[in-house]
Amino acid sequence: MKDEGLRPAIEAYIEASAEQLEAIDRRLREALKDSGPILVWGAGQLALKLLAQTSLGKAEIEAFIDGNPIHHGKTIRGVPVLAPEQIRHRPRPILITTTLHEKEIVDRIAAMGLTHRVMTLGDPPATGGAA
């Protein structure tokens, strides 16, 4: 049968995805421990998945930040989505919930002159605040 190899590949993908999500959740639990209110940079699909399936859903989120104007003015779980420029006077730690644009966002935070603590889903950022 043509699709014989497909099932093991799909099962391997699902297992790897679950392991990756668990690793991210471990990182989130550590990063969010004793953090108080946070800002979440990213209002896309990964942020929504993390809210639903990880400890991020239990975090005290003051606002979401997104560079895409289509999200500005909306809410996620009753929490506002703001433009990056709107967080200058919100001295909360920032959790970046994207892996694809993580470096660009860390660089943008630094270029904006923000001194917010920056937390990422992967390794600690090279610039910006401490993870």
XYZ file of C-alpha atoms in Angstrom:
131
model
C 0.000 0.000 0.000
C 1.221 3.478 -0.906
C 0.662 5.011 2.544
C 2.337 2.262 4.608
C 5.195 4.526 5.667
C 2.892 7.428 6.409
C 1.483 6.179 9.721
C 4.878 5.739 11.456
C 5.959 9.154 10.175
C 2.809 10.791 11.539
C 3.164 9.002 14.881
C 6.809 10.105 15.116
C 5.786 13.690 14.343
C 3.075 13.639 17.027
C 5.502 12.221 19.595
C 8.189 14.788 18.734
C 5.615 17.588 18.893
C 4.431 16.459 22.339
C 8.036 16.282 23.581
C 8.745 19.763 22.241
C 5.606 21.151 23.911
C 6.616 19.545 27.226
C 10.102 21.092 26.938
C 8.536 24.500 26.279
C 6.204 24.056 29.251
C 9.159 23.224 31.522
C 10.879 26.401 30.314
C 7.681 28.395 30.884
C 7.183 27.072 34.412
C 10.736 28.060 35.305
C 10.551 31.468 33.592
C 7.156 32.344 35.067
C 7.955 31.223 38.605
C 7.631 34.287 40.846
C 7.385 36.589 37.808
C 4.111 38.310 38.703
C 2.274 40.018 35.833
C 3.873 39.623 32.405
C 3.584 40.942 28.875
C 3.311 38.293 26.154
C 4.855 39.235 22.813
C 2.957 37.341 20.148
C -0.758 36.993 19.520
C -0.622 34.240 16.918
C -1.325 30.534 16.789
C 1.607 29.463 18.959
C 0.605 31.867 21.737
C -2.950 30.513 21.622
C -1.684 26.924 21.713
C 0.564 27.726 24.680
C -2.340 29.376 26.510
C -4.467 26.269 25.996
C -1.873 23.551 26.589
C 0.820 24.875 28.936
C 1.267 26.732 32.197
C 1.076 30.010 30.256
C -2.694 29.663 30.604
C -2.291 30.144 34.373
C 0.036 33.162 34.103
C -1.035 36.675 35.051
C -0.905 38.337 31.625
C -1.226 42.129 31.648
C -1.191 42.511 27.861
C -0.276 40.814 24.611
C 2.023 42.623 22.203
C 2.098 42.061 18.474
C 3.805 43.840 15.612
C 0.934 43.076 13.236
C -1.605 45.942 13.314
C -4.412 43.499 12.479
C -4.277 42.288 16.108
C -4.145 45.718 17.786
C -7.234 46.656 19.771
C -8.411 43.055 20.022
C -8.385 40.919 23.143
C -7.330 37.370 23.960
C -9.145 35.940 26.973
C -10.153 39.496 27.852
C -6.538 40.726 27.768
C -5.736 43.577 25.333
C -3.413 43.175 22.347
C -1.160 46.233 22.060
C 1.329 47.614 19.570
C 4.978 47.365 20.679
C 5.131 51.142 21.141
C 2.407 50.933 23.800
C 4.483 48.962 26.320
C 7.157 51.556 27.055
C 5.519 52.492 30.372
C 4.561 48.944 31.374
C 7.643 47.687 33.251
C 6.687 44.012 33.202
C 8.766 41.053 32.040
C 8.191 40.196 28.383
C 7.684 36.593 27.301
C 8.308 36.100 23.583
C 5.963 33.377 22.322
C 7.415 32.864 18.891
C 10.459 30.900 17.910
C 10.468 31.954 14.265
C 10.915 35.697 14.924
C 12.480 35.494 18.393
C 15.803 37.160 17.497
C 14.094 39.963 15.565
C 11.850 40.694 18.550
C 14.742 40.647 21.033
C 16.608 43.047 18.727
C 13.532 45.271 18.412
C 13.133 45.422 22.202
C 16.786 46.472 22.492
C 16.422 49.027 19.659
C 13.405 50.531 21.442
C 15.644 51.080 24.464
C 13.402 48.980 26.697
C 14.892 47.575 29.876
C 12.195 44.948 30.417
C 13.303 41.479 31.475
C 12.990 39.277 28.363
C 12.057 35.605 28.529
C 12.095 33.306 25.510
C 10.883 29.811 24.701
C 14.370 28.706 23.745
C 17.794 29.615 25.006
C 18.229 32.918 26.875
C 18.419 35.872 24.464
C 21.810 37.248 23.486
C 20.571 40.840 23.935
C 17.807 42.497 25.876
C 17.094 41.549 29.461
C 17.972 38.338 31.234
C 15.815 35.292 30.692
